[in-house]
Amino acid sequence: MAGPSLRPHVHWAQRHRELYLRVELSDVQHPDIAITDNVLHFKAQGHGAKGDNIYEFQIEFLEPVEPKPVCRVTQRQLNITVQKKESNWWERLTKQEKRPLFLAPDFDRWLDESDAEMELKEKEEEKINKMKIESRVPKDPFKHLKKGYLVMYNLVQFLGFSWIFVNMTVRLFILGKDSFYDTFHTIADMMYFCQTLALMEIMNSLIGLVRSPLIPAVVQVFGRNFILFVVLGSLEEMQSKPVVFFIFYFWSIIELFRYPYYMLSCIGIEWKPLTWLRYTTWIPLYPLGGLAEGVFVNFRHLYKQRKQHLGPKKRKMK
């Protein structure tokens, strides 16, 4: 059973607008704190100077305060913030002239009146300077239009690569390895669309619409488009190779996480699982995609050499 109620050690400090009370109780449970008729009533179960017990006290403030204190409980103590009704400096905390024995100054937060005025002045100056800086920054009248464009761009790209990924996955489950050989003929139109649209990423970076660096965007977009339009588009014999499936598949998986991440970022939303996937899935997929692209380009080179040396030779005219 809990022992008789006791008064905890309470430390206080003030500013022109606020009072700070630090109650020396750890493991506080069920704190009951209220202000009635300018008197703070405190009662709580906790571990203080007299061990685990019920501690309580009352403080009648020197001048009027707001009736709603703010309480923050930590493992080692309990902090109470009380708002003064008028911004001024008190000569003491309590209405009674003699300071209660359980009450002492909080020297960690203590300031005299001149120091407090200096602190208040610095805060006001900081607020004014911040407002001046914000007023100097010109407002962009096209801010919402740009944001809407970026959201729609990333949404369209996400839907396009989602279609590619789902279509290829379904075909793989239904047809098995046979789906490898006609990947280009079934997916190419959508891939052409997405990769052509991706040229806008270079423009977005170039005009400063996004903060992404320009060089990586150029390398990725033109690298992919070289594979898609030059290598695959110009050589029909390459379009039926299984490696096309893996290139398209790796590209689509990467974009399934990249474009939704950018889309949500445009409207100030961060979903931590998506952020983790955006910055993690590339670790295995980029090397695999690069390997597939390298194999493809090397295969094309070897195929051209074979055709050059073993292909049909023109007959010489007699």
Coordinates of C-alpha atoms in Angstrom, one line a residue:
M1 CA 0.0 0.0 0.0
A2 CA 1.3 3.5 -0.8
G3 CA 2.5 5.6 2.1
P4 CA 1.2 9.1 3.0
S5 CA 1.4 11.8 0.4
L6 CA 4.6 13.8 0.1
R7 CA 5.9 16.9 -1.6
P8 CA 8.5 16.3 -4.4
H9 CA 11.3 18.6 -5.1
V10 CA 10.2 21.2 -7.7
H11 CA 12.6 23.5 -9.7
W12 CA 11.3 26.6 -11.5
A13 CA 12.4 29.2 -14.0
Q14 CA 10.6 31.9 -16.0
R15 CA 10.5 33.9 -19.2
H16 CA 8.4 36.9 -20.0
R17 CA 5.6 34.7 -21.3
E18 CA 6.1 31.3 -19.7
L19 CA 6.8 29.5 -16.4
Y20 CA 8.8 26.3 -16.3
L21 CA 8.4 23.7 -13.5
R22 CA 10.6 20.6 -13.2
V23 CA 9.2 18.0 -10.8
E24 CA 11.9 15.6 -9.6
L25 CA 9.9 12.3 -9.9
S26 CA 10.9 9.3 -12.0
D27 CA 8.5 6.6 -13.3
V28 CA 5.5 8.9 -13.0
Q29 CA 2.2 7.2 -13.2
H30 CA -1.3 8.8 -13.4
P31 CA -0.4 12.5 -13.0
D32 CA -3.2 14.7 -12.1
I33 CA -2.4 18.3 -12.9
A34 CA -4.9 21.2 -13.0
I35 CA -5.0 25.0 -12.5
T36 CA -8.0 26.3 -10.6
D37 CA -8.4 29.9 -9.4
N38 CA -4.8 30.6 -10.3
V39 CA -3.6 27.6 -8.1
L40 CA -1.7 24.7 -9.6
H41 CA -2.8 21.4 -8.2
F42 CA -0.4 18.4 -8.7
K43 CA -0.8 14.8 -7.6
A44 CA 1.0 11.7 -9.0
Q45 CA 2.4 8.3 -8.2
G46 CA 6.2 8.2 -8.7
H47 CA 9.7 7.6 -7.4
G48 CA 11.1 10.6 -5.5
A49 CA 13.3 11.5 -2.6
K50 CA 11.1 9.3 -0.3
G51 CA 10.9 6.3 -2.7
D52 CA 7.9 5.1 -4.6
N53 CA 4.9 7.0 -3.2
I54 CA 2.1 9.5 -3.9
Y55 CA 3.5 13.0 -4.2
E56 CA 1.4 16.2 -4.3
F57 CA 1.8 20.0 -4.0
Q58 CA 0.0 23.2 -4.7
I59 CA 1.3 26.5 -5.9
E60 CA -0.7 29.8 -5.9
F61 CA 0.9 31.9 -8.6
L62 CA 1.9 35.5 -8.1
E63 CA -0.1 36.8 -11.1
P64 CA -2.8 35.3 -13.3
V65 CA -1.9 32.4 -15.6
E66 CA -3.7 30.5 -18.3
P67 CA -5.7 27.5 -16.9
K68 CA -4.3 24.9 -19.3
P69 CA -0.7 23.7 -18.4
V70 CA 1.3 21.6 -20.7
C71 CA 2.8 18.5 -19.2
R72 CA 5.7 16.3 -20.6
V73 CA 6.6 13.1 -18.7
T74 CA 10.1 11.6 -19.1
Q75 CA 11.6 8.5 -17.4
R76 CA 13.5 10.7 -14.9
Q77 CA 11.3 13.8 -14.4
L78 CA 8.1 15.6 -15.2
N79 CA 8.1 19.0 -16.9
I80 CA 5.2 21.5 -16.7
T81 CA 4.9 24.7 -18.8
V82 CA 2.4 27.4 -17.7
Q83 CA 1.5 30.4 -19.9
K84 CA 1.3 33.8 -18.2
K85 CA -1.8 35.8 -19.0
E86 CA 0.4 38.9 -19.5
S87 CA 3.9 39.1 -20.7
N88 CA 6.0 40.5 -17.9
W89 CA 8.7 39.6 -15.4
W90 CA 7.7 38.3 -12.0
E91 CA 9.7 39.1 -8.9
R92 CA 8.8 35.6 -7.5
L93 CA 6.7 32.6 -8.4
T94 CA 4.2 32.3 -5.6
K95 CA 1.8 34.8 -4.1
Q96 CA 3.2 34.1 -0.6
E97 CA 6.4 36.0 0.0
K98 CA 8.2 33.1 1.8
R99 CA 9.4 30.5 -0.7
P100 CA 8.0 27.0 0.0
L101 CA 10.8 24.5 1.1
F102 CA 10.1 22.1 -1.7
L103 CA 10.5 24.8 -4.3
A104 CA 13.9 25.9 -5.7
P105 CA 15.3 27.8 -8.8
D106 CA 16.1 25.7 -11.9
F107 CA 19.6 26.9 -12.6
D108 CA 19.7 24.9 -15.8
R109 CA 17.1 27.3 -17.3
W110 CA 17.5 30.3 -15.0
L111 CA 17.9 33.8 -16.5
D112 CA 17.7 37.1 -14.9
E113 CA 15.4 39.8 -16.3
S114 CA 18.0 41.4 -18.5
D115 CA 19.1 38.1 -20.0
A116 CA 15.5 37.1 -20.6
E117 CA 14.9 40.4 -22.4
M118 CA 17.9 39.8 -24.5
E119 CA 16.7 36.3 -25.4
L120 CA 13.3 37.7 -26.3
K121 CA 14.8 40.4 -28.4
E122 CA 16.9 37.9 -30.3
K123 CA 13.9 35.7 -31.0
E124 CA 11.9 38.7 -32.3
E125 CA 14.8 39.7 -34.5
E126 CA 15.2 36.2 -35.8
K127 CA 11.4 36.1 -36.6
I128 CA 11.6 39.5 -38.4
N129 CA 14.7 38.4 -40.4
K130 CA 13.0 35.2 -41.4
M131 CA 9.9 37.1 -42.6
K132 CA 12.1 39.5 -44.5
I133 CA 14.0 36.7 -46.2
E134 CA 10.7 35.0 -47.1
S135 CA 9.3 38.2 -48.5
R136 CA 12.4 38.6 -50.8
V137 CA 11.9 35.2 -52.4
P138 CA 9.7 35.7 -55.4
K139 CA 6.6 33.5 -55.5
D140 CA 6.4 31.2 -58.5
P141 CA 3.0 31.8 -60.1
F142 CA 3.4 28.5 -62.0
K143 CA 4.3 26.4 -58.9
H144 CA 1.0 24.4 -58.9
L145 CA 1.1 24.0 -62.6
K146 CA 4.6 22.5 -62.5
K147 CA 3.7 20.2 -59.6
G148 CA 0.6 19.0 -61.5
Y149 CA 2.7 18.3 -64.6
L150 CA 5.3 16.3 -62.6
V151 CA 2.6 14.3 -60.9
M152 CA 0.9 13.4 -64.2
Y153 CA 4.3 12.6 -65.9
N154 CA 5.3 10.2 -63.1
L155 CA 1.8 8.7 -63.0
V156 CA 1.7 8.0 -66.8
Q157 CA 5.2 6.4 -66.7
F158 CA 4.2 4.3 -63.7
L159 CA 1.1 3.1 -65.5
G160 CA 3.1 2.4 -68.6
F161 CA 5.8 0.3 -66.9
S162 CA 3.2 -1.4 -64.8
W163 CA 1.4 -2.6 -68.0
I164 CA 4.7 -3.9 -69.3
F165 CA 5.6 -5.7 -66.0
V166 CA 2.1 -7.3 -65.6
N167 CA 1.8 -8.3 -69.3
M168 CA 5.2 -9.9 -69.3
T169 CA 4.6 -11.7 -65.9
V170 CA 1.2 -13.1 -67.1
R171 CA 2.7 -14.3 -70.4
L172 CA 5.6 -15.9 -68.5
F173 CA 3.2 -17.9 -66.3
I174 CA 1.0 -18.9 -69.2
L175 CA 3.5 -19.6 -71.9
G176 CA 6.7 -20.3 -69.9
K177 CA 9.9 -20.0 -71.9
D178 CA 8.0 -19.6 -75.1
S179 CA 7.2 -16.0 -74.0
F180 CA 10.9 -15.1 -74.3
Y181 CA 10.9 -15.2 -78.0
D182 CA 8.1 -12.8 -78.9
T183 CA 8.7 -10.3 -76.1
F184 CA 9.7 -7.5 -78.5
H185 CA 6.7 -7.9 -80.7
T186 CA 4.2 -7.8 -77.8
I187 CA 5.8 -5.2 -75.6
A188 CA 7.8 -2.9 -77.9
D189 CA 5.0 -0.4 -78.7
M190 CA 4.5 0.4 -75.0
M191 CA 8.3 0.4 -74.3
Y192 CA 8.8 2.8 -77.3
F193 CA 6.1 5.1 -75.8
C194 CA 7.6 5.1 -72.2
Q195 CA 11.2 5.5 -73.4
T196 CA 10.3 8.3 -75.8
L197 CA 8.4 10.0 -73.0
A198 CA 11.5 9.6 -70.8
L199 CA 13.3 12.2 -72.9
M200 CA 11.3 14.7 -70.8
E201 CA 13.4 13.8 -67.8
I202 CA 16.4 15.3 -69.5
M203 CA 14.4 18.5 -70.3
N204 CA 13.1 18.6 -66.7
S205 CA 16.6 18.5 -65.3
L206 CA 17.9 20.9 -67.9
I207 CA 15.4 23.7 -67.1
G208 CA 15.6 23.1 -63.4
L209 CA 12.1 21.7 -63.0
V210 CA 13.6 18.9 -60.9
R211 CA 16.8 18.7 -58.8
S212 CA 18.1 15.5 -60.4
P213 CA 21.5 15.9 -62.0
L214 CA 21.6 16.2 -65.7
I215 CA 24.4 13.8 -66.6
P216 CA 23.0 10.6 -65.0
A217 CA 19.6 11.3 -66.7
V218 CA 21.3 11.7 -70.1
V219 CA 23.3 8.5 -69.6
Q220 CA 20.3 6.4 -68.6
V221 CA 17.8 7.7 -71.1
F222 CA 20.1 7.6 -74.1
G223 CA 21.7 4.3 -73.1
R224 CA 18.3 2.6 -73.0
N225 CA 17.1 4.3 -76.2
F226 CA 20.2 3.2 -78.0
I227 CA 19.4 -0.4 -77.1
L228 CA 15.7 0.0 -77.9
F229 CA 15.7 2.1 -81.0
V230 CA 19.1 1.4 -82.7
V231 CA 20.0 -2.1 -81.7
L232 CA 16.6 -3.7 -81.5
G233 CA 14.7 -1.5 -83.9
S234 CA 17.2 -1.9 -86.8
L235 CA 18.0 -5.6 -86.4
E236 CA 15.0 -7.9 -86.8
E237 CA 17.1 -11.0 -86.1
M238 CA 17.9 -9.7 -82.6
Q239 CA 14.2 -9.1 -81.7
S240 CA 13.4 -12.8 -81.0
K241 CA 16.3 -13.4 -78.6
P242 CA 15.5 -14.3 -75.0
V243 CA 17.8 -11.6 -73.7
V244 CA 15.2 -9.0 -74.8
F245 CA 12.8 -10.4 -72.2
F246 CA 15.3 -9.9 -69.3
I247 CA 16.2 -6.4 -70.4
F248 CA 12.6 -5.3 -70.6
Y249 CA 11.7 -7.0 -67.3
F250 CA 14.6 -5.5 -65.3
W251 CA 13.8 -2.0 -66.7
S252 CA 10.1 -2.3 -65.7
I253 CA 10.8 -3.5 -62.2
I254 CA 13.1 -0.6 -61.5
E255 CA 10.6 1.9 -62.7
L256 CA 7.7 0.4 -60.7
F257 CA 9.3 1.9 -57.6
R258 CA 11.1 5.0 -59.0
Y259 CA 8.1 6.7 -60.6
P260 CA 5.7 6.3 -57.6
Y261 CA 8.4 7.6 -55.3
Y262 CA 8.9 10.7 -57.4
M263 CA 5.1 11.2 -57.8
L264 CA 4.5 11.2 -54.0
S265 CA 7.5 13.4 -53.4
C266 CA 5.9 16.1 -55.7
I267 CA 3.0 16.4 -53.2
G268 CA 5.2 16.2 -50.1
I269 CA 4.3 12.6 -49.1
E270 CA 7.0 10.1 -48.1
W271 CA 6.1 6.4 -47.6
K272 CA 9.0 4.7 -45.9
P273 CA 8.6 1.2 -47.5
L274 CA 8.5 2.8 -50.9
T275 CA 11.6 4.9 -50.1
W276 CA 13.5 1.8 -49.1
L277 CA 12.5 0.0 -52.2
R278 CA 13.4 3.0 -54.4
Y279 CA 16.9 3.1 -53.1
T280 CA 17.5 -0.6 -52.6
T281 CA 16.0 -2.6 -55.6
W282 CA 18.5 -1.0 -58.0
I283 CA 21.4 -2.8 -56.2
P284 CA 20.7 -6.2 -57.8
L285 CA 18.7 -5.0 -60.8
Y286 CA 21.0 -2.4 -62.3
P287 CA 23.9 -4.9 -62.5
L288 CA 21.6 -7.6 -63.9
G289 CA 20.2 -5.1 -66.4
G290 CA 23.6 -3.9 -67.4
L291 CA 24.8 -7.5 -67.8
A292 CA 21.8 -8.3 -70.0
E293 CA 22.5 -5.2 -72.1
G294 CA 26.2 -6.0 -72.4
V295 CA 25.4 -9.6 -73.4
F296 CA 23.0 -8.2 -76.0
V297 CA 25.4 -5.7 -77.5
N298 CA 28.2 -8.3 -77.6
F299 CA 25.8 -10.8 -79.2
R300 CA 25.0 -8.3 -81.9
H301 CA 28.7 -7.7 -82.6
L302 CA 29.4 -11.4 -82.8
Y303 CA 26.4 -12.0 -85.0
K304 CA 27.6 -9.3 -87.5
Q305 CA 31.0 -10.9 -87.6
R306 CA 29.5 -14.3 -88.3
K307 CA 27.3 -12.8 -91.1
Q308 CA 30.3 -11.1 -92.6
H309 CA 32.5 -14.2 -92.7
L310 CA 30.0 -17.0 -93.2
G311 CA 27.2 -15.2 -95.1
P312 CA 26.4 -15.7 -98.8
K313 CA 29.2 -14.3 -101.1
K314 CA 28.4 -12.3 -104.2
R315 CA 29.4 -14.0 -107.5
K316 CA 32.1 -12.3 -109.5
M317 CA 31.0 -11.1 -113.0
K318 CA 32.8 -12.9 -115.9

